[in-house]
Short mmCIF file of C-alpha atoms in Angstrom, two decimals:
data_model
loop_
_atom_site.label_atom_id
_atom_site.label_comp_id
_atom_site.label_asym_id
_atom_site.label_seq_id
_atom_site.Cartn_x
_atom_site.Cartn_y
_atom_site.Cartn_z
CA MET A 136 166.61 -122.04 -29.84
CA CYS A 137 164.68 -124.29 -27.55
CA ASP A 138 161.84 -123.10 -25.46
CA GLN A 139 162.13 -122.83 -21.69
CA THR A 140 160.20 -125.66 -20.14
CA PHE A 141 157.23 -124.76 -18.03
CA MET A 142 154.54 -126.59 -16.16
CA ALA A 143 151.50 -126.82 -18.42
CA ALA A 144 148.13 -127.52 -16.87
CA THR A 145 146.20 -127.33 -20.14
CA PHE A 146 146.69 -128.38 -23.74
CA GLY A 147 144.63 -127.10 -26.60
CA PRO A 148 144.27 -124.38 -29.21
CA CYS A 149 146.09 -121.14 -28.35
CA ASP A 150 143.81 -118.11 -27.87
CA SER A 151 146.09 -116.09 -30.13
CA CYS A 152 147.34 -118.32 -32.97
CA SER A 153 144.88 -121.22 -32.65
CA LYS A 154 147.60 -123.87 -32.96
CA PRO A 155 147.16 -126.76 -30.54
CA SER A 156 150.04 -126.81 -28.05
CA PRO A 157 150.76 -126.79 -24.30
CA LEU A 158 149.24 -123.59 -22.98
CA MET A 159 150.41 -121.09 -20.38
CA ASN A 160 147.68 -119.58 -18.21
CA ILE A 161 148.29 -115.85 -18.08
CA TYR A 162 146.32 -112.72 -17.25
CA ILE A 163 145.97 -109.95 -19.81
CA LYS A 164 144.17 -106.90 -18.34
CA ASN A 165 142.57 -109.07 -15.65
CA GLU A 166 141.22 -111.55 -18.18
CA ALA A 167 142.47 -115.11 -17.89
CA THR A 168 143.71 -116.34 -21.25
CA ASN A 169 145.69 -119.27 -22.55
CA TYR A 170 148.56 -118.62 -24.94
CA CYS A 171 151.14 -121.01 -26.33
CA SER A 172 154.66 -120.17 -25.26
CA LEU A 173 155.62 -118.65 -28.64
CA CYS A 174 152.75 -116.18 -28.48
CA VAL A 175 153.64 -115.26 -24.90
CA GLU A 176 157.19 -114.39 -25.94
CA MET A 177 155.98 -112.44 -28.98
CA MET A 178 153.51 -110.48 -26.91
CA ALA A 179 156.16 -109.71 -24.32
CA CYS A 180 158.57 -108.46 -26.95
CA GLN A 181 155.98 -106.27 -28.66
CA GLY A 182 155.99 -103.63 -25.98
CA LEU A 183 159.76 -103.54 -25.58
CA GLN A 184 161.44 -100.21 -26.15
CA LYS A 185 164.43 -100.12 -28.44
CA GLY A 186 167.37 -101.79 -26.81
CA GLU A 187 165.41 -103.09 -23.84
CA THR A 188 166.71 -106.54 -23.03
CA LEU A 189 166.38 -108.81 -20.06
CA GLU A 190 169.77 -107.57 -18.86
CA SER A 191 168.84 -103.91 -19.05
CA LEU A 192 165.56 -104.57 -17.27
CA LYS A 193 167.34 -106.43 -14.50
CA ARG A 194 169.78 -103.57 -14.07
CA GLU A 195 166.99 -101.05 -14.01
CA SER A 196 165.14 -103.00 -11.34
CA GLU A 197 168.28 -103.16 -9.20
CA THR A 198 168.81 -99.40 -9.46
CA LEU A 199 165.16 -98.74 -8.71
CA LYS A 200 165.33 -100.96 -5.62
CA LYS A 201 168.43 -99.13 -4.40
CA LYS A 202 166.78 -95.79 -5.06
CA LEU A 203 163.72 -96.86 -3.05
CA GLU A 204 165.95 -97.87 -0.14
CA GLU A 205 167.76 -94.52 -0.19
CA GLU A 206 164.58 -92.47 -0.40
CA ARG A 207 163.04 -94.35 2.50
CA ASN A 208 166.15 -94.08 4.64
CA LYS A 209 166.52 -90.35 4.02
CA LEU A 210 163.26 -89.73 5.82
CA ASN A 211 164.08 -91.99 8.76
CA ASP A 212 165.15 -89.13 11.00
CA VAL A 213 163.87 -90.52 14.28
CA GLU A 214 162.29 -93.67 15.71
CA LEU A 215 158.63 -93.78 16.74
CA HIS A 216 159.40 -94.79 20.32
CA GLN A 217 161.78 -91.82 20.67
CA VAL A 218 159.07 -89.39 19.59
CA ALA A 219 156.71 -91.21 21.95
CA GLU A 220 158.90 -90.66 25.01
CA LYS A 221 156.87 -87.64 25.93
CA VAL A 222 153.65 -89.62 25.93
CA GLU A 223 152.35 -90.73 29.31
CA VAL A 224 153.16 -94.26 30.35
CA LEU A 225 150.17 -96.57 30.27
CA SER A 226 148.40 -97.18 33.54
CA ALA A 227 147.95 -100.82 34.52
CA LEU A 228 145.37 -102.55 32.39
CA SER A 229 142.80 -104.76 34.04
CA ILE A 230 141.56 -106.94 31.23
CA LYS A 231 140.14 -110.32 32.14
CA THR A 232 138.13 -113.08 30.55
CA ARG A 233 134.49 -112.20 30.94
CA ARG A 234 132.89 -114.84 28.72
CA VAL A 235 133.92 -118.25 27.43
CA LEU A 236 131.92 -119.45 24.45
CA LYS A 237 131.91 -123.21 24.11
CA GLY A 238 130.18 -125.10 21.39
CA HIS A 239 132.58 -125.74 18.55
CA GLY A 240 133.74 -129.31 18.19
CA ASN A 241 137.19 -128.49 16.94
CA LYS A 242 139.69 -125.64 16.46
CA VAL A 243 138.07 -122.24 16.03
CA LEU A 244 139.85 -120.61 13.11
CA CYS A 245 138.21 -117.24 12.69
CA MET A 246 135.76 -114.85 14.27
CA ASP A 247 134.20 -111.48 13.55
CA TRP A 248 131.98 -109.03 15.43
CA CYS A 249 128.67 -107.73 14.21
CA LYS A 250 128.24 -103.94 14.11
CA ASP A 251 125.64 -104.26 16.89
CA LYS A 252 128.60 -104.92 19.26
CA ARG A 253 127.06 -108.01 20.79
CA ARG A 254 126.88 -110.67 18.11
CA MET A 255 129.84 -112.63 16.84
CA VAL A 256 130.31 -115.14 14.07
CA SER A 257 132.93 -117.86 14.34
CA SER A 258 134.08 -120.66 12.07
CA SER A 259 135.85 -123.86 12.88
CA GLN A 260 137.82 -126.80 11.58
CA ASP A 261 134.78 -128.99 12.08
CA GLY A 262 133.03 -127.16 9.24
CA LYS A 263 130.54 -125.31 11.45
CA VAL A 264 129.85 -121.59 11.43
CA ILE A 265 128.11 -120.33 14.57
CA VAL A 266 126.54 -116.95 15.27
CA TRP A 267 126.63 -116.12 18.99
CA ASP A 268 125.10 -113.50 21.20
CA ALA A 269 128.15 -112.64 23.30
CA PHE A 270 126.12 -111.05 26.12
CA THR A 271 123.98 -114.10 26.82
CA LEU A 272 126.23 -116.84 25.36
CA ASN A 273 123.25 -117.90 23.23
CA LYS A 274 123.97 -119.63 19.94
CA GLU A 275 121.65 -117.90 17.53
CA HIS A 276 122.51 -119.79 14.36
CA GLY A 277 124.60 -122.81 13.49
CA VAL A 278 125.40 -123.58 9.88
CA PRO A 279 127.12 -126.81 8.95
CA LEU A 280 129.24 -126.51 5.83
CA PRO A 281 130.32 -129.37 3.61
CA CYS A 282 134.01 -128.56 3.90
CA THR A 283 136.29 -128.66 6.93
CA TRP A 284 138.75 -125.86 7.82
CA VAL A 285 136.54 -122.85 7.36
CA LEU A 286 139.44 -120.41 7.50
CA ALA A 287 137.59 -117.15 7.10
CA CYS A 288 134.32 -115.67 8.22
CA ALA A 289 132.93 -112.16 8.30
CA TYR A 290 129.78 -110.36 9.35
CA ALA A 291 128.03 -108.11 6.83
CA PRO A 292 127.76 -104.43 7.83
CA SER A 293 123.98 -104.68 8.01
CA GLY A 294 124.15 -107.67 10.33
CA CYS A 295 121.84 -109.58 8.02
CA ALA A 296 124.34 -111.93 6.43
CA ILE A 297 127.65 -113.67 7.00
CA ALA A 298 130.38 -114.76 4.61
CA CYS A 299 132.60 -117.77 5.09
CA GLY A 300 135.13 -119.75 3.11
CA GLY A 301 138.14 -122.00 3.39
CA LEU A 302 139.50 -125.18 1.89
CA ASP A 303 136.56 -125.45 -0.48
CA ASN A 304 138.24 -122.63 -2.50
CA LYS A 305 135.03 -120.64 -2.31
CA CYS A 306 133.61 -117.86 -0.21
CA SER A 307 129.88 -118.13 0.35
CA VAL A 308 127.37 -115.63 1.69
CA ILE A 309 124.59 -116.85 3.99
CA PRO A 310 121.65 -114.54 4.72
CA LEU A 311 120.64 -114.73 8.38
CA SER A 312 117.00 -115.01 9.19
CA LEU A 313 115.14 -114.42 12.41
CA ASP A 314 113.46 -117.79 12.11
CA LYS A 315 115.54 -120.22 14.12
CA ASN A 316 114.12 -123.23 12.38
CA GLU A 317 115.09 -122.14 8.93
CA ASN A 318 117.75 -124.23 7.23
CA LEU A 319 120.43 -121.65 6.59
CA ALA A 320 122.75 -124.05 4.82
CA ALA A 321 120.22 -124.29 2.00
CA LYS A 322 120.30 -120.54 1.41
CA LYS A 323 124.07 -120.45 1.16
CA LYS A 324 125.25 -118.77 -2.02
CA SER A 325 128.76 -119.16 -3.49
CA VAL A 326 130.15 -115.79 -4.40
CA ALA A 327 133.90 -116.09 -4.71
CA MET A 328 135.73 -118.81 -6.64
CA HIS A 329 139.45 -119.17 -6.26
CA THR A 330 141.83 -121.88 -7.40
CA ASN A 331 143.16 -122.47 -3.92
CA TYR A 332 141.93 -122.05 -0.34
CA VAL A 333 140.27 -118.83 0.78
CA SER A 334 142.28 -117.41 3.68
CA GLY A 335 140.41 -114.19 4.43
CA CYS A 336 137.22 -112.40 3.52
CA SER A 337 135.66 -109.06 4.30
CA PHE A 338 132.60 -107.14 3.17
CA THR A 339 133.33 -103.66 1.90
CA ASN A 340 131.20 -100.80 3.17
CA SER A 341 128.03 -102.51 2.02
CA ASP A 342 126.58 -106.00 1.88
CA MET A 343 126.97 -105.90 -1.88
CA GLN A 344 130.68 -106.41 -2.32
CA LEU A 345 133.03 -108.97 -0.87
CA LEU A 346 136.81 -108.89 -0.81
CA THR A 347 138.68 -112.20 -0.52
CA SER A 348 142.28 -113.34 -0.21
CA SER A 349 143.43 -116.74 -1.30
CA GLY A 350 146.19 -119.33 -1.27
CA ASP A 351 146.38 -118.91 -5.04
CA GLY A 352 148.31 -115.68 -4.43
CA THR A 353 145.58 -113.26 -5.42
CA CYS A 354 142.96 -111.10 -3.77
CA ALA A 355 139.66 -110.45 -5.47
CA LEU A 356 136.65 -108.17 -5.23
CA TRP A 357 133.27 -109.76 -5.96
CA ASP A 358 129.73 -108.59 -6.48
CA VAL A 359 127.64 -110.58 -4.01
CA GLU A 360 124.40 -110.54 -5.98
CA SER A 361 125.77 -111.82 -9.29
CA GLY A 362 128.95 -113.54 -8.12
CA GLN A 363 130.86 -111.58 -10.72
CA LEU A 364 134.54 -110.81 -10.31
CA LEU A 365 134.84 -107.03 -10.22
CA GLN A 366 138.58 -106.68 -9.73
CA SER A 367 141.51 -108.98 -9.09
CA PHE A 368 144.76 -108.09 -7.41
CA HIS A 369 147.96 -109.76 -8.56
CA GLY A 370 151.38 -109.16 -7.13
CA HIS A 371 151.99 -111.56 -4.30
CA THR A 372 154.35 -114.38 -5.19
CA ALA A 373 152.94 -116.83 -2.65
CA ASP A 374 149.77 -117.54 -0.66
CA VAL A 375 147.96 -114.45 0.63
CA LEU A 376 146.98 -115.10 4.23
CA SER A 377 145.20 -111.97 5.33
CA LEU A 378 143.61 -108.75 4.23
CA ASP A 379 142.14 -105.65 5.85
CA LEU A 380 140.14 -102.76 4.40
CA ALA A 381 141.10 -99.19 5.17
CA PRO A 382 138.73 -97.47 7.65
CA SER A 383 136.04 -95.81 5.60
CA GLU A 384 137.11 -92.19 5.96
CA THR A 385 140.35 -92.79 4.11
CA GLY A 386 139.13 -94.26 0.88
CA ASN A 387 139.32 -97.28 -1.33
CA THR A 388 142.42 -99.16 -0.35
CA PHE A 389 143.20 -102.36 1.45
CA VAL A 390 146.31 -104.11 2.70
CA SER A 391 147.18 -107.78 2.28
CA GLY A 392 149.93 -109.95 3.73
CA GLY A 393 151.18 -113.36 2.70
CA CYS A 394 153.68 -116.16 2.69
CA ASP A 395 156.04 -114.16 0.48
CA MET A 396 156.73 -112.07 3.63
CA LYS A 397 155.38 -108.98 1.91
CA ALA A 398 152.56 -106.67 2.89
CA ASN A 399 151.01 -104.91 -0.11
CA VAL A 400 148.67 -101.94 -0.20
CA TRP A 401 146.20 -101.95 -3.11
CA ASP A 402 143.89 -99.48 -4.81
CA MET A 403 140.51 -101.23 -5.03
CA ARG A 404 139.34 -99.41 -8.13
CA SER A 405 142.36 -99.88 -10.37
CA GLY A 406 143.72 -103.13 -8.94
CA GLN A 407 147.10 -101.45 -8.69
CA ASN A 408 149.62 -102.34 -6.00
CA ILE A 409 150.45 -98.92 -4.54
CA GLN A 410 152.97 -99.76 -1.84
CA SER A 411 154.85 -102.82 -0.74
CA PHE A 412 156.63 -103.56 2.53
CA GLU A 413 159.11 -106.35 2.96
CA SER A 414 160.76 -106.50 6.36
CA HIS A 415 159.33 -109.58 7.99
CA GLU A 416 161.46 -112.71 8.08
CA SER A 417 158.66 -115.20 7.70
CA ASP A 418 155.02 -115.57 6.63
CA ILE A 419 152.76 -112.65 7.49
CA ASN A 420 149.68 -114.17 9.13
CA CYS A 421 147.61 -111.08 9.74
CA VAL A 422 147.47 -107.43 8.73
CA LYS A 423 145.32 -104.73 10.35
CA TYR A 424 144.92 -101.04 9.70
CA TYR A 425 145.52 -98.46 12.42
CA PRO A 426 142.19 -96.71 13.23
CA SER A 427 143.25 -93.50 11.47
CA GLY A 428 144.04 -95.38 8.27
CA ASP A 429 147.55 -93.93 8.00
CA ALA A 430 149.36 -97.02 9.19
CA PHE A 431 148.95 -100.75 9.63
CA ALA A 432 150.32 -103.57 11.76
CA SER A 433 151.26 -107.09 10.78
CA ALA A 434 151.72 -110.30 12.75
CA SER A 435 154.12 -112.94 11.51
CA ASP A 436 155.57 -116.40 12.08
CA ASP A 437 158.92 -114.74 12.84
CA ALA A 438 157.49 -113.99 16.34
CA THR A 439 157.30 -110.25 15.75
CA CYS A 440 154.56 -107.77 15.01
CA ARG A 441 155.56 -104.76 12.97
CA PHE A 442 154.04 -101.35 12.50
CA TYR A 443 154.25 -99.60 9.10
CA ASP A 444 153.39 -95.99 8.39
CA LEU A 445 151.90 -95.48 4.92
CA ARG A 446 152.88 -91.87 4.46
CA ALA A 447 156.49 -92.40 5.57
CA ASP A 448 156.43 -95.58 3.48
CA ARG A 449 158.42 -97.64 5.96
CA GLU A 450 158.36 -99.80 9.05
CA VAL A 451 158.34 -97.58 12.14
CA ALA A 452 158.21 -100.09 14.99
CA VAL A 453 158.90 -103.75 15.75
CA TYR A 454 157.15 -105.45 18.65
CA GLN A 455 159.31 -108.30 19.84
CA LYS A 456 160.89 -109.80 22.91
CA ASP A 457 163.58 -112.44 23.37
CA SER A 458 161.15 -114.44 25.45
CA ILE A 459 158.64 -114.60 22.62
CA ILE A 460 159.70 -117.31 20.21
CA PHE A 461 156.38 -118.48 18.83
CA GLY A 462 154.76 -116.98 15.78
CA ALA A 463 152.04 -114.37 16.02
CA SER A 464 148.96 -115.37 14.10
CA THR A 465 146.65 -112.40 14.57
CA CYS A 466 146.55 -108.77 15.68
CA ASP A 467 144.11 -105.93 16.20
CA PHE A 468 144.19 -102.37 17.53
CA SER A 469 142.15 -100.95 20.37
CA LEU A 470 139.78 -98.09 19.53
CA SER A 471 142.34 -95.29 19.93
CA GLY A 472 145.16 -97.29 18.40
CA ARG A 473 147.29 -97.09 21.52
CA LEU A 474 147.13 -100.81 22.21
CA LEU A 475 147.90 -103.66 19.83
CA PHE A 476 146.48 -107.03 20.82
CA ALA A 477 148.39 -109.90 19.24
CA GLY A 478 147.58 -113.61 19.53
CA TYR A 479 150.46 -116.05 19.49
CA ASN A 480 151.01 -119.75 18.96
CA ASP A 481 152.20 -120.07 22.58
CA TYR A 482 148.53 -119.70 23.63
CA THR A 483 148.88 -116.11 24.91
CA ILE A 484 147.71 -112.70 23.79
CA ASN A 485 150.37 -110.04 24.19
CA VAL A 486 149.17 -106.46 24.51
CA TRP A 487 151.69 -103.97 23.10
CA ASP A 488 151.96 -100.23 23.66
CA VAL A 489 151.96 -99.19 20.01
CA LEU A 490 153.76 -95.88 20.53
CA LYS A 491 156.43 -96.86 23.02
CA GLY A 492 157.04 -100.34 21.63
CA THR A 493 156.84 -102.08 25.00
CA ARG A 494 154.57 -104.84 26.15
CA ALA A 495 151.77 -103.60 28.38
CA THR A 496 150.43 -106.93 29.58
CA ILE A 497 149.84 -110.57 28.68
CA LEU A 498 146.44 -112.22 28.60
CA PHE A 499 146.45 -115.86 29.61
CA GLY A 500 143.52 -118.20 29.39
CA HIS A 501 143.46 -120.08 26.14
CA GLU A 502 144.66 -123.65 26.12
CA ASN A 503 145.89 -123.77 22.57
CA ARG A 504 146.99 -121.41 19.79
CA VAL A 505 145.12 -118.14 19.50
CA SER A 506 143.94 -117.98 15.90
CA ARG A 507 142.12 -114.65 15.85
CA VAL A 508 141.64 -111.55 18.00
CA ARG A 509 139.15 -108.80 17.20
CA VAL A 510 138.20 -105.71 19.17
CA SER A 511 134.45 -105.09 19.25
CA PRO A 512 133.15 -102.19 17.13
CA ASP A 513 132.71 -99.86 20.11
CA GLY A 514 135.99 -100.92 21.68
CA THR A 515 134.48 -102.25 24.89
CA ALA A 516 135.71 -105.80 24.51
CA LEU A 517 138.22 -108.05 22.81
CA GLY A 518 137.04 -111.30 21.24
CA SER A 519 139.50 -114.14 20.70
CA ALA A 520 139.24 -117.47 18.95
CA SER A 521 141.51 -120.40 19.65
CA TRP A 522 142.45 -123.92 18.62
CA ASP A 523 141.22 -125.02 22.06
CA SER A 524 137.72 -124.84 20.42
CA THR A 525 136.52 -121.95 22.55
CA LEU A 526 136.10 -118.23 22.07
CA ARG A 527 136.73 -115.74 24.84
CA VAL A 528 135.50 -112.22 25.41
CA TRP A 529 137.89 -110.03 27.40
CA ALA A 530 137.00 -106.68 28.94
CA ASN B 9 156.68 -136.70 -5.27
CA PHE B 10 160.48 -136.50 -5.44
CA SER B 11 160.94 -135.80 -9.15
CA VAL B 12 158.29 -133.04 -9.16
CA ASP B 13 160.16 -131.28 -6.33
CA ILE B 14 163.44 -131.35 -8.28
CA PHE B 15 161.66 -130.04 -11.38
CA ILE B 16 160.11 -127.17 -9.46
CA GLU B 17 163.43 -126.27 -7.85
CA LEU B 18 165.18 -126.18 -11.24
CA ARG B 19 162.38 -124.12 -12.73
CA GLU B 20 162.48 -121.61 -9.90
CA LEU B 21 166.25 -121.24 -10.25
CA ARG B 22 165.88 -120.65 -13.98
CA VAL B 23 163.15 -118.04 -13.79
CA GLY B 24 165.14 -114.83 -13.62
CA LEU B 25 163.80 -112.09 -11.39
CA PHE B 26 162.02 -113.99 -8.69
CA HIS B 27 163.30 -111.84 -5.84
CA GLY B 28 165.94 -114.47 -5.18
CA SER B 29 163.31 -116.64 -3.58
CA THR B 30 164.69 -120.13 -4.01
CA LEU B 31 163.39 -122.74 -1.62
CA LYS B 32 164.24 -121.52 1.86
CA PRO B 33 164.53 -123.72 4.92
CA PRO B 34 161.83 -122.82 7.46
CA PRO B 35 162.86 -120.65 10.45
CA GLN B 36 163.91 -122.50 13.62
CA ASN B 37 160.83 -121.86 15.68
CA LYS B 38 158.39 -123.15 13.10
CA GLN B 39 155.82 -125.47 14.62
CA THR B 40 155.84 -128.97 13.18
CA LYS B 41 152.05 -129.08 13.33
CA GLN B 42 151.26 -126.70 10.49
CA PRO B 43 147.62 -125.94 9.76
CA GLN B 44 146.61 -128.15 6.86
CA HIS B 45 146.19 -125.41 4.30
CA LYS B 46 149.75 -124.11 4.74
CA GLN B 47 151.26 -127.50 3.98
CA ASN B 48 149.90 -127.29 0.46
CA LYS B 49 151.50 -123.97 -0.32
CA GLY B 50 153.85 -123.68 -3.21
CA THR B 51 154.10 -127.38 -3.92
CA ASN B 52 151.41 -127.88 -6.52
CA PRO B 53 151.97 -125.72 -9.60
CA PHE B 54 148.77 -127.03 -11.17
CA LEU B 55 146.81 -124.99 -8.66
CA ASP B 56 148.51 -121.74 -9.64
CA PRO B 57 146.37 -119.83 -12.12
CA ARG B 58 149.21 -117.51 -13.07
CA GLY B 59 151.09 -120.51 -14.51
CA GLN B 60 154.23 -118.91 -13.06
CA SER B 61 155.04 -117.55 -16.51
CA SER B 62 158.58 -118.60 -17.29
CA SER B 63 158.82 -115.74 -19.71
CA SER B 64 161.51 -113.82 -17.87
CA ILE B 65 160.99 -110.71 -19.92
CA VAL B 66 157.31 -110.46 -18.93
CA GLN B 67 158.29 -110.93 -15.32
CA ALA B 68 161.11 -108.40 -15.52
CA ARG B 69 158.97 -105.74 -17.16
CA ARG B 70 156.27 -106.17 -14.58
CA THR B 71 158.78 -105.84 -11.76
CA VAL B 72 160.31 -102.71 -13.27
CA GLN B 73 156.90 -101.12 -13.80
CA GLN B 74 155.90 -101.89 -10.22
CA LEU B 75 159.15 -100.49 -8.83
CA ARG B 76 158.72 -97.32 -10.92
CA ILE B 77 155.30 -96.77 -9.36
CA GLU B 78 156.58 -97.39 -5.86
CA ALA B 79 159.60 -95.14 -6.29
CA SER B 80 157.47 -92.23 -7.43
CA ILE B 81 155.15 -91.89 -4.43
CA GLU B 82 155.48 -88.93 -2.08
CA ARG B 83 156.81 -89.63 1.39
CA ILE B 84 156.96 -87.69 4.62
CA LYS B 85 159.52 -87.83 7.42
CA VAL B 86 159.12 -90.43 10.13
CA SER B 87 159.15 -87.68 12.78
CA LYS B 88 156.12 -86.04 11.21
CA ALA B 89 154.32 -89.35 10.67
CA SER B 90 155.02 -90.39 14.28
CA SER B 91 153.69 -87.19 15.75
CA GLU B 92 150.50 -87.56 13.74
CA LEU B 93 150.04 -91.12 15.02
CA MET B 94 150.61 -89.88 18.58
CA ARG B 95 148.14 -87.09 18.10
CA TYR B 96 145.46 -89.53 16.91
CA CYS B 97 146.07 -91.73 19.96
CA GLY B 98 145.87 -88.77 22.29
CA GLU B 99 142.66 -87.46 20.80
CA HIS B 100 140.88 -90.80 21.04
CA ALA B 101 142.39 -92.23 24.21
CA LYS B 102 139.64 -91.06 26.50
CA ASN B 103 137.04 -92.88 24.38
CA ASP B 104 138.97 -96.16 24.41
CA PRO B 105 137.28 -98.48 26.92
CA LEU B 106 139.99 -101.16 26.90
CA LEU B 107 142.67 -98.54 27.48
CA MET B 108 140.95 -96.46 30.15
CA GLY B 109 138.82 -99.12 31.75
CA ILE B 110 135.14 -98.28 32.07
CA PRO B 111 133.01 -98.97 35.12
CA ALA B 112 131.03 -102.19 35.31
CA SER B 113 127.78 -100.28 35.00
CA GLU B 114 128.71 -99.17 31.49
CA ASN B 115 130.29 -102.37 30.28
CA PRO B 116 127.76 -105.06 29.40
CA PHE B 117 130.40 -107.74 29.69
CA LYS B 118 131.45 -106.92 33.22
CA ASP B 119 129.36 -108.43 35.97
CA LYS B 120 127.37 -105.84 37.80
CA LYS B 121 127.22 -105.88 41.55
CA PRO B 122 124.14 -107.69 42.76
CA CYS B 123 121.47 -105.33 43.94
CA THR B 124 118.89 -106.08 46.51
CA VAL B 125 115.32 -105.06 46.04
CA LEU B 126 113.84 -103.87 49.28
#
């Protein structure tokens, strides 16, 4: 019986039988190993129960999928916007651009607020990462990086460091110093190593651990000091584009979304995929937890944003309009969770009433795609980054 | 590379339980100017550390195990979940500056009215 052909990136002695042959790169208990195809098949068959064949497994997965559908639908007794009819209608919002931060030479791809509610870090296609004081428009630090397309950046909880990564397949941490003349690029330390671009990064509750998502389809948790991989998260079948940590009161989980149109919720300690949501019709560009931690929103290329409740285990709202045909690339909640700010590729930011499902207002101002929106830690302002090479602060 | 694309397509069709994800045409509204990193997705199997194990049995078992976990979690009704979400909003609405609007004196981003010193 001939072996199924597969794409082999390496050739050498198999980790199991030591015979030189084309090797498959697989993960056993989070360890990357290389087995020849015969050993892979043997290992797979070892754990099989009596009578378990590919056919029976396929059938079981179909029945399980149907059962999941039924269970979820049983609990869908009412729609969120119906329950929300008794909530007061939103009063008119007066949100305007209050600051325009110019200084990047090319598209701004990502931004994040510092916990001190006034500093922001932003990263751009030109390879620069800039730390701004949003009150005074001062540029406090500027770090040139050797790669272009710095897709992700994040501020450490202490405010003393930033993380950034992108097409260089790495995520690096840069400690910030008060000395303006210090060469920050020299103190840059590579923490995360992926085999494809880094699309998102976030510190956990401390400066010591960093969570990253990557185009290689995995997410990973790293120890900043040693650069060691603490946990990896496998389950997406395509590039992972975004991740968000659950708000601290609710524990050790995070949600990720990717090009496989799925949003997965993970347990950080075990690496287990706890829940999975597949209702988008195109790539999920951004995921963000609701402030209470019981739900999350996602923004997608299919021009919709969707709202998923974790305890009901299903989508509970879709934010869309016939007039919106461009993909949404980013989203964030206001402090109370009543408003969802979503940035679109048609250069606007739509503000949605989360409960009623209607659009509250549109924010115009950017002259190119909005790549990232983030509400400041105390909720007083919204920061947005755009391909028009500026950042705006709205309040 | 034309022949690599055909090879990948055949391989994807052969690998059993891949959620039926054969190469899909992009949706109508997709921008032609994709960000550079997205253009690389899914086309270079050498960059995939999982090696996209063609062992269908390994894949199938993993899928079944995952589905078993997902099917076993406890769920609540949407009506209950919705009312909890509403309650959270209501409790925190008054502290939400972007929702309520706060006066210029309290918002460092809003311009304060000029004051004259006598």
